[in-house]
PDB file of C-alpha atoms in Angstrom:
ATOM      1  CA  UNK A   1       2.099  19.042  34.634  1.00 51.00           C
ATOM      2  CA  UNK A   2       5.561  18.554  33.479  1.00 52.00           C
ATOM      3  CA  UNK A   3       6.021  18.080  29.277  1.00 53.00           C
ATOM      4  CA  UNK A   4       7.791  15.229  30.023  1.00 53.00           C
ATOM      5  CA  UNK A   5       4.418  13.687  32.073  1.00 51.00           C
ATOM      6  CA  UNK A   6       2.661  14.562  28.970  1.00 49.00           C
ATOM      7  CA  UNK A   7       5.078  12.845  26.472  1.00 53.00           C
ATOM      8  CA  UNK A   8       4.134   9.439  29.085  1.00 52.00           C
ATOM      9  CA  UNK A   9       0.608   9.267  28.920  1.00 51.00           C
ATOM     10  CA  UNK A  10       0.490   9.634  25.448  1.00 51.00           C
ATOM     11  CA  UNK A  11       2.779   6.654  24.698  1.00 49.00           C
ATOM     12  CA  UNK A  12       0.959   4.776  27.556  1.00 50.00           C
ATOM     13  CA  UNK A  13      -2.246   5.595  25.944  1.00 52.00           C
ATOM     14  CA  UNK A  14      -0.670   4.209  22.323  1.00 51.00           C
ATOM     15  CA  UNK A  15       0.406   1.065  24.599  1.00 52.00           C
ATOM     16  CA  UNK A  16      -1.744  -2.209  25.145  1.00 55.00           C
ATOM     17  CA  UNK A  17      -0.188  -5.315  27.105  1.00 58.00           C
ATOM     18  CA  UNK A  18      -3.601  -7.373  26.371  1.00 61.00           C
ATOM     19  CA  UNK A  19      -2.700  -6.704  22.265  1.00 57.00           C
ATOM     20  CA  UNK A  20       1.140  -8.270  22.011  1.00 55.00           C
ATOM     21  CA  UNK A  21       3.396  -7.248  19.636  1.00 56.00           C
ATOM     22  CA  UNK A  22       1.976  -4.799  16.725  1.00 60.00           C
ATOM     23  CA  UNK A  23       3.246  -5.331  13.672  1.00 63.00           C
ATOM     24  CA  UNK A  24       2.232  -2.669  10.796  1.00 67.00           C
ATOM     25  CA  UNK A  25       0.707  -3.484   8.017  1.00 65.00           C
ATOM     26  CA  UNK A  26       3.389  -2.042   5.825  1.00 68.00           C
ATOM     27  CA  UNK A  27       6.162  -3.835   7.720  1.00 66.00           C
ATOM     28  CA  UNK A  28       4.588  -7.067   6.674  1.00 70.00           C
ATOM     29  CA  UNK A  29       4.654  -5.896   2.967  1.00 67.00           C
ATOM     30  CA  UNK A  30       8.237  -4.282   3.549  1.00 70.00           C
ATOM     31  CA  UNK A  31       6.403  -0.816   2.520  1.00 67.00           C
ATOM     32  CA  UNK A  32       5.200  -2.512  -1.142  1.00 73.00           C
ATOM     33  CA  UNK A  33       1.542  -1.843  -1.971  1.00 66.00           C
ATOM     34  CA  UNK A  34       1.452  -3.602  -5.640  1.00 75.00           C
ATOM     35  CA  UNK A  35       3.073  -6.945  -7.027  1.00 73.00           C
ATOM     36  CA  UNK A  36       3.397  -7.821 -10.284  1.00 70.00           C
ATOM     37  CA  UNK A  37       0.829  -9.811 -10.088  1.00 70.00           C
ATOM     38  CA  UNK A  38      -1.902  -6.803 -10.888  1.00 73.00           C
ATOM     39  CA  UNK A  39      -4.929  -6.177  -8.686  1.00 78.00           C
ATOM     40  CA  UNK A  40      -6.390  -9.057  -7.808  1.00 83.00           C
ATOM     41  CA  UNK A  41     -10.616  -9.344  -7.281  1.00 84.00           C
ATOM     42  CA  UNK A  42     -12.162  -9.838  -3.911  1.00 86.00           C
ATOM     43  CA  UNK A  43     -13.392 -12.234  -4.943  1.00 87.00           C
ATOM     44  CA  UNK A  44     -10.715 -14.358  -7.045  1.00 88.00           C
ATOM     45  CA  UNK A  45     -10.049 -18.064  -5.822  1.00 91.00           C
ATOM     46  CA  UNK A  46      -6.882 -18.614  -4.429  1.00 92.00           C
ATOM     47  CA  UNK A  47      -5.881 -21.770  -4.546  1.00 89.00           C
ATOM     48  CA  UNK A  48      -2.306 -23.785  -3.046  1.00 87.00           C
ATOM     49  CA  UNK A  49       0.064 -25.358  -5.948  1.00 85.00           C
ATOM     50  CA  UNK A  50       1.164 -28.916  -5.161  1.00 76.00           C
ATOM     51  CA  UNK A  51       4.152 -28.008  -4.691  1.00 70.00           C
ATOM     52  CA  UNK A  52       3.020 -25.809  -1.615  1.00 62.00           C
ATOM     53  CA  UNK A  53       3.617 -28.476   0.724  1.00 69.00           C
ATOM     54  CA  UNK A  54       7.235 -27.460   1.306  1.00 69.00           C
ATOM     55  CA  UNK A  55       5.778 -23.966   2.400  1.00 64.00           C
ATOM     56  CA  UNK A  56       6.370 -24.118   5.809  1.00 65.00           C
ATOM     57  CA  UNK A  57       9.748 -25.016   5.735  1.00 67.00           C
ATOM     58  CA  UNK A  58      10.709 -22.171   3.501  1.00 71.00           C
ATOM     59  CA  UNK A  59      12.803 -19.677   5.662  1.00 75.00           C
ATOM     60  CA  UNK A  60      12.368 -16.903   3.383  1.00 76.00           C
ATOM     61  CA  UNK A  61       8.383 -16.641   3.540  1.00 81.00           C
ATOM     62  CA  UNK A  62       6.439 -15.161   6.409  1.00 83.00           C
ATOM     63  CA  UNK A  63       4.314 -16.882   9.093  1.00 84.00           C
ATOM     64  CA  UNK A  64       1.535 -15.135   6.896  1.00 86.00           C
ATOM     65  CA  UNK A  65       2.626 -16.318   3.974  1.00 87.00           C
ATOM     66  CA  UNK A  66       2.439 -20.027   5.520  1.00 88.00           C
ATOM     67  CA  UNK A  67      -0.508 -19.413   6.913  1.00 90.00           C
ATOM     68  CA  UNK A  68      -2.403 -18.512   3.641  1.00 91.00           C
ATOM     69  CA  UNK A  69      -0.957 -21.427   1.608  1.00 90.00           C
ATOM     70  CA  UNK A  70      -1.870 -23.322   4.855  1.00 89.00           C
ATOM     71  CA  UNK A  71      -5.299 -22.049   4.242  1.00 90.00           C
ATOM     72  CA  UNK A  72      -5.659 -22.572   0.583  1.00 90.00           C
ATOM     73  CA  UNK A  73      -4.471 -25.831   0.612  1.00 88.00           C
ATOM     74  CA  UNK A  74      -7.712 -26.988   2.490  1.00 86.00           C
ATOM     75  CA  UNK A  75      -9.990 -25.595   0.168  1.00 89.00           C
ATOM     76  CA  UNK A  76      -9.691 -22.271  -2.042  1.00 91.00           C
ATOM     77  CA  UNK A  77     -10.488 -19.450  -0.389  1.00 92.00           C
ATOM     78  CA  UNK A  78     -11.233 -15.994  -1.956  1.00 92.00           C
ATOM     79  CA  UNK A  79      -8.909 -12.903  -1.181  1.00 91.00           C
ATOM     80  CA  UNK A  80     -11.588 -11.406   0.886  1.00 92.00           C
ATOM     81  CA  UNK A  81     -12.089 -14.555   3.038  1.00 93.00           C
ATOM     82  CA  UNK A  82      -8.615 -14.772   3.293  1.00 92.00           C
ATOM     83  CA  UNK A  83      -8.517 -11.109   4.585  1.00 90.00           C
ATOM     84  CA  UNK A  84     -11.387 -11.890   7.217  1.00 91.00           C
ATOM     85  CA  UNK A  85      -9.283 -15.009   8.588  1.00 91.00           C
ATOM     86  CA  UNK A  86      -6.320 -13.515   8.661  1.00 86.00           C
ATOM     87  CA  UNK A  87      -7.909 -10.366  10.383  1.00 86.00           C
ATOM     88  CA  UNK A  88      -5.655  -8.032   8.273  1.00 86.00           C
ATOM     89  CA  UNK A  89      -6.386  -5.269   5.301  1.00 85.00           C
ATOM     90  CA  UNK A  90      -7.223  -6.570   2.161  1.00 85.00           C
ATOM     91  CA  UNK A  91      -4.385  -4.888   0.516  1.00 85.00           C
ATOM     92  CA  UNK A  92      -1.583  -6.502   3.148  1.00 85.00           C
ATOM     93  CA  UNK A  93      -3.154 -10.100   1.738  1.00 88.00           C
ATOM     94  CA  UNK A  94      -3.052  -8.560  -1.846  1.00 90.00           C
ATOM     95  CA  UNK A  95       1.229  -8.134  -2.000  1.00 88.00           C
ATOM     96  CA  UNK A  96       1.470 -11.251   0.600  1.00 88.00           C
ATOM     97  CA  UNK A  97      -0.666 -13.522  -2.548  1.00 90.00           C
ATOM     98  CA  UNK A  98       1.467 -11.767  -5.146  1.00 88.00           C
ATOM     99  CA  UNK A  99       4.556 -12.927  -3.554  1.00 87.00           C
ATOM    100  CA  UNK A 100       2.911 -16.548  -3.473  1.00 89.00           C
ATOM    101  CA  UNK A 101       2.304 -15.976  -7.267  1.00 88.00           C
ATOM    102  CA  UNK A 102       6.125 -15.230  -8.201  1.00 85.00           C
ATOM    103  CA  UNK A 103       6.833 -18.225  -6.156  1.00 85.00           C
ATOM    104  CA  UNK A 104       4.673 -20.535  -7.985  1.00 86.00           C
ATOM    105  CA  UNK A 105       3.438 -21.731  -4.384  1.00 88.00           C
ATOM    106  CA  UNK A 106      -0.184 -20.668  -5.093  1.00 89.00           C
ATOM    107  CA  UNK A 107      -2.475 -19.821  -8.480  1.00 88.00           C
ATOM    108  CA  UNK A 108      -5.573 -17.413  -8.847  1.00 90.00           C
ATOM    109  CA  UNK A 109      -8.553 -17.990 -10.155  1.00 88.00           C
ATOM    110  CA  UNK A 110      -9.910 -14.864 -11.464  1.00 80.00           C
ATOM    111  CA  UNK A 111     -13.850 -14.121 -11.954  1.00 75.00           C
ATOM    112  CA  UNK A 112     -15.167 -13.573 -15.411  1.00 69.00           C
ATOM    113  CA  UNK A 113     -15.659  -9.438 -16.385  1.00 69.00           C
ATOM    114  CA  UNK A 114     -19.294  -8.735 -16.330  1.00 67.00           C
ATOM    115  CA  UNK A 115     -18.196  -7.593 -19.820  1.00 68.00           C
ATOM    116  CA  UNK A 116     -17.416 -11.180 -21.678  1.00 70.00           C
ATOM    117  CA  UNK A 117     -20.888 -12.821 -19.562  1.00 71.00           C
ATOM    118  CA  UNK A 118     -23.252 -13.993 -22.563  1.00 75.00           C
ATOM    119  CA  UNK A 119     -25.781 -11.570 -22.916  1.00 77.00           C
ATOM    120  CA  UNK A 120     -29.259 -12.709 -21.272  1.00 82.00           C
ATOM    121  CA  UNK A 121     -30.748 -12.534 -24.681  1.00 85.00           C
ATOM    122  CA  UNK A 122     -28.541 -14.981 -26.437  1.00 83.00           C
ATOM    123  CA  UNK A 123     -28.983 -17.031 -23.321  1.00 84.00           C
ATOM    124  CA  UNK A 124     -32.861 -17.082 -23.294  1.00 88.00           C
ATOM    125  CA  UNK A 125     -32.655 -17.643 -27.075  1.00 88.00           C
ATOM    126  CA  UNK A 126     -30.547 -20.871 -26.171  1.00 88.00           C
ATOM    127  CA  UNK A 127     -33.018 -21.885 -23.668  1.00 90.00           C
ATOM    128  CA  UNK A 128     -35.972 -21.182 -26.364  1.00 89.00           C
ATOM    129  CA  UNK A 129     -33.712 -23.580 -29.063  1.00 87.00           C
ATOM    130  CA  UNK A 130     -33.239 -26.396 -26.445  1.00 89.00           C
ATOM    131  CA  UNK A 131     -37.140 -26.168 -25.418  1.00 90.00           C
ATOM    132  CA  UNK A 132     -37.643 -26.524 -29.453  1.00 88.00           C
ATOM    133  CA  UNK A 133     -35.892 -29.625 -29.387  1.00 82.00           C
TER     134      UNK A 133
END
């Protein structure tokens, strides 16, 4: 067998007609792996701006861009729901949100730290008082 033989049944091997066109992850990004925006939860609410209606005539976003405001604007959807619809990494949907951010074409609803929840004694002491009453 011939190197050359070799170098083609690797790249057919790489090769799937039943997938379409691959696009990487990072391409999608254009190699970015942080916005501005910070690290956003899993589970943060992302929800479409009014202003999100003109989305999908906006040349300068991505079809996945559209498709998330798309998505939002129906109900909000959490980052990792969005992820799981949009069957792509969590981080890809991460940057693609960010740049919905900067655009003012979508807004995040971040999750309360675990740190500023009300203690559960203060809160059973409130439920004591309100029994009292």
């Amino acid at each position: 067998m011939s190197e050359q033989d070799g170098r083609s049944r690797e790249a057919a091997r790489w090769f799937d007609d039943e997938a379409g066109p691959v696009v990487r992850p990072y391409a999608m990004t254009r190699g970015r792996t942080r916005t501005a925006a910070g690290r956003l939860d899993l589970i943060a609410q992302v929800i479409a701006e009014s202003r999100a209606e003109r989305a999908v005539d906006d040349r300068t976003l991505s079809p996945e861009h559209v498709e998330i405001v798309e998505r939002c604007r129906e109900a909000p959807l959490s980052v990792a729901e969005l992820a799981a619809e949009l069957d792509l990494p969590v981080g890809v949907v991460r940057v693609l949100i960010g740049d919905l951010l900067d655009a003012d074409l979508v807004r995040v609803s971040r999750p309360v730290p675990p740190a500023e929840l009300p203690d559960e004694q203060v809160l059973r002491e409130v439920i004591d008082g309100l029994r009292a009453l």
